[in-house]
Amino acid sequence: MKQGKVDIRELATAIQNEADNKMDYVSPSQRLNIKANGDLKLEMKGDDGNNLEFPLTSIASRQVGEKIGIPAKYFDRMMKDAPDLLAHNANHWLENEPKDVMIRTLFGKARAILSNKYQRIDNVDIATDILPILLDQAKNGLEIASCEVTERKLYIKAVMHSLQREVKKGDIVEAGIWISNSEIGFGQFEVAPFIHRLICLNGQKVNDAKFGRRHVGARSDVNDATYSILSNETLKADDKAFMLKARDVVQAAFNEKVFDGYVDKLRDTTERQITGNVVKAVEVLGNSTGLLQGEQEGILSKLISGADLTQYGLVQAVTAYSQDVDSYDRASELEELGGKIVDLSPREWQPIALAA
């Protein structure tokens, strides 16, 4: 799997550093103003006449475009070639099609522009409730294999060395757990099983047994004012109950019978051959899942070099290739794709297996 941080203390430090340097605001869009002095900036008009100004990250800039309905391609063109026109368009629609929004800032930059009904499940809350459980499981053989805080998401991938099975002769996998969260609108908080293959250290997410929660809740009330939301606000009772359930899921993730079921599914994939054109098989997969041309070529190379032209071999080719990409986010998406390929039914597998 893609290596990020492997020291959980380093991850905890990074999470706490972000928690100490973030601030959230809710505001009517009419009180927002986009400036195009070099990079795009967001100005928020304060009630006391003291306006706040934040540079917009590329993610927040794109979210502004989504809020006001500017197509991404045209938004990017204006940002590159006509930033003043972009600011003019954005400010027109912010004023004339009012929306209540949540602005999430970090280290003095606006990192996300979200709906005011966005429910915050922050990484620091996950770390507070979940990391102690993982650390306690170390006595049973649990190890953090990889973890990272990217611009978009938090990831924790841990494996249990004491719970292993053989998929086929000499091919050992071990149970693991996948935890992910996005504070800025790129996915729900999620806990899912994770399968780790020892031969080549590939990892794949088990997608049919995940536990999660979307970042959607009650609206943050907005009148005509702009105001801040304390980032260290105590979780509400229902949020706390949810996190307690998440802790239970983590503790129960290493059930031997459940793991045996996942391994049996993997064994089934070793019997399903690619009998058509191998190049076309990867192309069919790529077209149905949005793989870029370069990604398809990389996966094809892994599939051929692995000399396993089965559904199982294709899973391993995808997850092996995930280690070669630069982006930790994209590597994790490919690990998710590996799990989705395992879940393909025989009927869904046929277009790939018989591609010509």
Short mmCIF file of N, CA, C and O in Angstrom, two decimals, residues 273-348:
data_model
loop_
_atom_site.label_atom_id
_atom_site.label_comp_id
_atom_site.label_asym_id
_atom_site.label_seq_id
_atom_site.Cartn_x
_atom_site.Cartn_y
_atom_site.Cartn_z
N GLN A 273 -11.06 -16.51 -14.78
CA GLN A 273 -9.97 -16.20 -15.71
C GLN A 273 -10.33 -15.04 -16.64
O GLN A 273 -11.50 -14.80 -16.94
N ILE A 274 -9.30 -14.34 -17.09
CA ILE A 274 -9.42 -13.41 -18.21
C ILE A 274 -9.13 -14.22 -19.45
O ILE A 274 -7.98 -14.60 -19.72
N THR A 275 -10.16 -14.51 -20.24
CA THR A 275 -10.00 -15.38 -21.40
C THR A 275 -9.98 -14.60 -22.72
O THR A 275 -9.70 -15.18 -23.78
N GLY A 276 -10.28 -13.31 -22.64
CA GLY A 276 -10.26 -12.48 -23.84
C GLY A 276 -8.93 -11.76 -23.98
O GLY A 276 -7.89 -12.23 -23.52
N ASN A 277 -8.99 -10.59 -24.59
CA ASN A 277 -7.81 -9.76 -24.82
C ASN A 277 -7.46 -9.01 -23.53
O ASN A 277 -8.28 -8.26 -23.00
N VAL A 278 -6.25 -9.22 -23.03
CA VAL A 278 -5.87 -8.64 -21.74
C VAL A 278 -5.86 -7.11 -21.81
O VAL A 278 -6.31 -6.43 -20.87
N VAL A 279 -5.37 -6.56 -22.90
CA VAL A 279 -5.34 -5.10 -23.05
C VAL A 279 -6.75 -4.55 -23.02
O VAL A 279 -7.03 -3.55 -22.34
N LYS A 280 -7.67 -5.21 -23.75
CA LYS A 280 -9.06 -4.75 -23.78
C LYS A 280 -9.73 -4.94 -22.42
O LYS A 280 -10.61 -4.15 -22.05
N ALA A 281 -9.33 -5.96 -21.69
CA ALA A 281 -9.90 -6.18 -20.36
C ALA A 281 -9.63 -5.00 -19.45
O ALA A 281 -10.52 -4.50 -18.75
N VAL A 282 -8.39 -4.51 -19.45
CA VAL A 282 -8.03 -3.35 -18.63
C VAL A 282 -8.74 -2.10 -19.14
O VAL A 282 -9.18 -1.25 -18.37
N GLU A 283 -8.90 -2.03 -20.46
CA GLU A 283 -9.59 -0.87 -21.06
C GLU A 283 -11.05 -0.84 -20.63
O GLU A 283 -11.60 0.22 -20.31
N VAL A 284 -11.71 -2.00 -20.63
CA VAL A 284 -13.11 -2.07 -20.20
C VAL A 284 -13.23 -1.65 -18.73
O VAL A 284 -14.11 -0.88 -18.36
N LEU A 285 -12.31 -2.15 -17.90
CA LEU A 285 -12.30 -1.74 -16.49
C LEU A 285 -12.11 -0.24 -16.38
O LEU A 285 -12.82 0.44 -15.62
N GLY A 286 -11.14 0.29 -17.12
CA GLY A 286 -10.83 1.71 -17.04
C GLY A 286 -11.98 2.59 -17.48
O GLY A 286 -12.29 3.60 -16.84
N ASN A 287 -12.66 2.20 -18.57
CA ASN A 287 -13.77 3.00 -19.07
C ASN A 287 -14.95 3.01 -18.10
O ASN A 287 -15.70 3.99 -18.04
N SER A 288 -15.13 1.93 -17.36
CA SER A 288 -16.27 1.84 -16.44
C SER A 288 -15.98 2.46 -15.08
O SER A 288 -16.91 2.71 -14.30
N THR A 289 -14.71 2.73 -14.80
CA THR A 289 -14.35 3.25 -13.46
C THR A 289 -13.61 4.58 -13.51
O THR A 289 -13.19 5.09 -12.46
N GLY A 290 -13.41 5.14 -14.70
CA GLY A 290 -12.79 6.45 -14.80
C GLY A 290 -11.27 6.44 -14.68
O GLY A 290 -10.68 7.47 -14.33
N LEU A 291 -10.63 5.33 -14.97
CA LEU A 291 -9.18 5.29 -14.93
C LEU A 291 -8.59 6.11 -16.08
O LEU A 291 -9.06 6.01 -17.21
N LEU A 292 -7.58 6.89 -15.80
CA LEU A 292 -6.90 7.64 -16.84
C LEU A 292 -6.08 6.70 -17.72
O LEU A 292 -5.75 5.57 -17.31
N GLN A 293 -5.71 7.18 -18.91
CA GLN A 293 -4.97 6.33 -19.83
C GLN A 293 -3.65 5.86 -19.23
O GLN A 293 -3.30 4.68 -19.33
N GLY A 294 -2.93 6.76 -18.57
CA GLY A 294 -1.67 6.37 -17.95
C GLY A 294 -1.86 5.36 -16.84
O GLY A 294 -1.02 4.47 -16.64
N GLU A 295 -2.98 5.47 -16.11
CA GLU A 295 -3.28 4.51 -15.05
C GLU A 295 -3.58 3.14 -15.65
O GLU A 295 -3.14 2.10 -15.12
N GLN A 296 -4.33 3.12 -16.75
CA GLN A 296 -4.62 1.85 -17.41
C GLN A 296 -3.33 1.17 -17.87
O GLN A 296 -3.16 -0.04 -17.71
N GLU A 297 -2.42 1.96 -18.42
CA GLU A 297 -1.16 1.40 -18.89
C GLU A 297 -0.35 0.84 -17.71
O GLU A 297 0.27 -0.23 -17.82
N GLY A 298 -0.33 1.55 -16.59
CA GLY A 298 0.40 1.08 -15.42
C GLY A 298 -0.19 -0.19 -14.85
O GLY A 298 0.54 -1.11 -14.45
N ILE A 299 -1.52 -0.27 -14.82
CA ILE A 299 -2.18 -1.47 -14.31
C ILE A 299 -1.95 -2.65 -15.24
O ILE A 299 -1.70 -3.78 -14.79
N LEU A 300 -2.00 -2.41 -16.55
CA LEU A 300 -1.74 -3.47 -17.51
C LEU A 300 -0.33 -4.03 -17.33
O LEU A 300 -0.12 -5.25 -17.35
N SER A 301 0.63 -3.15 -17.12
CA SER A 301 2.00 -3.59 -16.90
C SER A 301 2.10 -4.47 -15.66
O SER A 301 2.77 -5.52 -15.67
N LYS A 302 1.43 -4.07 -14.58
CA LYS A 302 1.45 -4.87 -13.34
C LYS A 302 0.76 -6.22 -13.56
O LYS A 302 1.22 -7.25 -13.04
N LEU A 303 -0.34 -6.21 -14.32
CA LEU A 303 -1.07 -7.45 -14.56
C LEU A 303 -0.22 -8.45 -15.34
O LEU A 303 -0.16 -9.63 -15.00
N ILE A 304 0.46 -7.96 -16.37
CA ILE A 304 1.28 -8.83 -17.20
C ILE A 304 2.50 -9.34 -16.42
O ILE A 304 2.83 -10.53 -16.45
N SER A 305 3.14 -8.45 -15.68
CA SER A 305 4.32 -8.87 -14.92
C SER A 305 3.96 -9.82 -13.80
O SER A 305 4.76 -10.67 -13.40
N GLY A 306 2.73 -9.70 -13.28
CA GLY A 306 2.29 -10.61 -12.22
C GLY A 306 1.93 -11.98 -12.73
O GLY A 306 1.84 -12.94 -11.94
N ALA A 307 1.69 -12.09 -14.04
CA ALA A 307 1.42 -13.39 -14.69
C ALA A 307 0.25 -14.12 -14.06
O ALA A 307 0.24 -15.35 -13.97
N ASP A 308 -0.74 -13.36 -13.59
CA ASP A 308 -1.95 -13.96 -13.02
C ASP A 308 -3.15 -13.33 -13.71
O ASP A 308 -3.65 -12.28 -13.30
N LEU A 309 -3.61 -13.97 -14.78
CA LEU A 309 -4.69 -13.41 -15.59
C LEU A 309 -6.04 -13.89 -15.08
O LEU A 309 -6.80 -14.58 -15.76
N THR A 310 -6.33 -13.50 -13.85
CA THR A 310 -7.60 -13.81 -13.20
C THR A 310 -8.17 -12.54 -12.59
O THR A 310 -7.52 -11.49 -12.57
N GLN A 311 -9.39 -12.66 -12.07
CA GLN A 311 -9.99 -11.52 -11.37
C GLN A 311 -9.11 -11.14 -10.17
O GLN A 311 -8.89 -9.96 -9.90
N TYR A 312 -8.59 -12.14 -9.49
CA TYR A 312 -7.70 -11.89 -8.35
C TYR A 312 -6.43 -11.18 -8.82
O TYR A 312 -5.96 -10.23 -8.19
N GLY A 313 -5.88 -11.62 -9.95
CA GLY A 313 -4.68 -10.97 -10.47
C GLY A 313 -4.93 -9.53 -10.85
O GLY A 313 -4.05 -8.67 -10.67
N LEU A 314 -6.12 -9.23 -11.37
CA LEU A 314 -6.45 -7.85 -11.73
C LEU A 314 -6.56 -6.98 -10.47
O LEU A 314 -6.11 -5.83 -10.46
N VAL A 315 -7.14 -7.54 -9.42
CA VAL A 315 -7.20 -6.82 -8.14
C VAL A 315 -5.79 -6.45 -7.69
O VAL A 315 -5.52 -5.31 -7.30
N GLN A 316 -4.89 -7.41 -7.75
CA GLN A 316 -3.53 -7.17 -7.29
C GLN A 316 -2.79 -6.19 -8.19
O GLN A 316 -1.95 -5.40 -7.73
N ALA A 317 -3.09 -6.21 -9.49
CA ALA A 317 -2.46 -5.26 -10.40
C ALA A 317 -2.88 -3.83 -10.08
O ALA A 317 -2.05 -2.91 -10.08
N VAL A 318 -4.17 -3.64 -9.78
CA VAL A 318 -4.66 -2.31 -9.44
C VAL A 318 -4.05 -1.82 -8.13
O VAL A 318 -3.57 -0.68 -8.03
N THR A 319 -4.04 -2.67 -7.12
CA THR A 319 -3.54 -2.23 -5.82
C THR A 319 -2.01 -2.11 -5.82
O THR A 319 -1.45 -1.28 -5.10
N ALA A 320 -1.33 -2.93 -6.63
CA ALA A 320 0.13 -2.77 -6.76
C ALA A 320 0.45 -1.44 -7.44
O ALA A 320 1.37 -0.71 -7.03
N TYR A 321 -0.31 -1.11 -8.48
CA TYR A 321 -0.08 0.16 -9.18
C TYR A 321 -0.34 1.36 -8.26
O TYR A 321 0.29 2.40 -8.41
N SER A 322 -1.24 1.20 -7.31
CA SER A 322 -1.55 2.31 -6.39
C SER A 322 -0.31 2.80 -5.66
O SER A 322 -0.23 3.97 -5.27
N GLN A 323 0.67 1.94 -5.47
CA GLN A 323 1.89 2.33 -4.77
C GLN A 323 2.78 3.23 -5.62
O GLN A 323 3.69 3.88 -5.10
N ASP A 324 2.53 3.26 -6.93
CA ASP A 324 3.38 4.02 -7.84
C ASP A 324 2.89 5.45 -8.06
O ASP A 324 3.64 6.27 -8.60
N VAL A 325 1.65 5.75 -7.70
CA VAL A 325 1.12 7.10 -7.96
C VAL A 325 1.61 8.05 -6.87
O VAL A 325 1.88 7.66 -5.73
N ASP A 326 1.72 9.32 -7.22
CA ASP A 326 2.25 10.31 -6.28
C ASP A 326 1.25 10.69 -5.20
O ASP A 326 1.61 10.91 -4.05
N SER A 327 -0.02 10.77 -5.57
CA SER A 327 -1.05 11.26 -4.66
C SER A 327 -1.51 10.16 -3.71
O SER A 327 -1.94 9.09 -4.13
N TYR A 328 -1.45 10.44 -2.40
CA TYR A 328 -1.95 9.49 -1.42
C TYR A 328 -3.46 9.31 -1.57
O TYR A 328 -3.99 8.20 -1.42
N ASP A 329 -4.17 10.39 -1.90
CA ASP A 329 -5.61 10.30 -2.12
C ASP A 329 -5.92 9.35 -3.27
O ASP A 329 -6.79 8.48 -3.16
N ARG A 330 -5.21 9.53 -4.40
CA ARG A 330 -5.48 8.68 -5.55
C ARG A 330 -5.08 7.24 -5.28
O ARG A 330 -5.77 6.30 -5.70
N ALA A 331 -3.98 7.04 -4.57
CA ALA A 331 -3.58 5.68 -4.21
C ALA A 331 -4.68 5.00 -3.40
O ALA A 331 -5.00 3.82 -3.61
N SER A 332 -5.28 5.73 -2.50
CA SER A 332 -6.35 5.18 -1.66
C SER A 332 -7.59 4.87 -2.49
O SER A 332 -8.28 3.87 -2.25
N GLU A 333 -7.88 5.73 -3.48
CA GLU A 333 -9.01 5.45 -4.38
C GLU A 333 -8.78 4.16 -5.16
O GLU A 333 -9.73 3.38 -5.39
N LEU A 334 -7.55 3.91 -5.55
CA LEU A 334 -7.24 2.67 -6.27
C LEU A 334 -7.35 1.46 -5.34
O LEU A 334 -7.74 0.37 -5.78
N GLU A 335 -7.01 1.63 -4.07
CA GLU A 335 -7.22 0.54 -3.11
C GLU A 335 -8.71 0.25 -2.93
O GLU A 335 -9.11 -0.91 -2.76
N GLU A 336 -9.52 1.30 -2.98
CA GLU A 336 -10.98 1.09 -2.95
C GLU A 336 -11.44 0.36 -4.20
O GLU A 336 -12.30 -0.53 -4.14
N LEU A 337 -10.87 0.73 -5.35
CA LEU A 337 -11.23 0.07 -6.60
C LEU A 337 -10.89 -1.42 -6.54
O LEU A 337 -11.64 -2.26 -7.04
N GLY A 338 -9.76 -1.75 -5.93
CA GLY A 338 -9.41 -3.16 -5.78
C GLY A 338 -10.51 -3.93 -5.07
O GLY A 338 -10.89 -5.04 -5.50
N GLY A 339 -11.06 -3.35 -4.00
CA GLY A 339 -12.15 -4.00 -3.30
C GLY A 339 -13.41 -4.12 -4.14
O GLY A 339 -14.15 -5.11 -4.06
N LYS A 340 -13.66 -3.12 -4.97
CA LYS A 340 -14.85 -3.15 -5.84
C LYS A 340 -14.73 -4.24 -6.90
O LYS A 340 -15.73 -4.86 -7.28
N ILE A 341 -13.51 -4.48 -7.38
CA ILE A 341 -13.32 -5.56 -8.36
C ILE A 341 -13.60 -6.92 -7.72
O ILE A 341 -14.20 -7.80 -8.33
N VAL A 342 -13.18 -7.09 -6.46
CA VAL A 342 -13.49 -8.33 -5.74
C VAL A 342 -15.00 -8.54 -5.66
O VAL A 342 -15.49 -9.66 -5.78
N ASP A 343 -15.74 -7.45 -5.49
CA ASP A 343 -17.19 -7.54 -5.32
C ASP A 343 -17.96 -7.80 -6.61
O ASP A 343 -19.17 -8.03 -6.57
N LEU A 344 -17.28 -7.75 -7.77
CA LEU A 344 -17.98 -8.00 -9.03
C LEU A 344 -18.58 -9.41 -9.05
O LEU A 344 -17.90 -10.39 -8.75
N SER A 345 -19.84 -9.49 -9.41
CA SER A 345 -20.47 -10.80 -9.56
C SER A 345 -19.96 -11.46 -10.83
O SER A 345 -19.38 -10.80 -11.70
N PRO A 346 -20.16 -12.77 -10.98
CA PRO A 346 -19.73 -13.43 -12.24
C PRO A 346 -20.30 -12.74 -13.48
O PRO A 346 -19.60 -12.61 -14.49
N ARG A 347 -21.55 -12.27 -13.42
CA ARG A 347 -22.15 -11.59 -14.56
C ARG A 347 -21.45 -10.25 -14.82
O ARG A 347 -21.19 -9.89 -15.98
N GLU A 348 -21.13 -9.51 -13.76
CA GLU A 348 -20.45 -8.23 -13.92
C GLU A 348 -19.01 -8.41 -14.39
O GLU A 348 -18.44 -7.53 -15.05
#
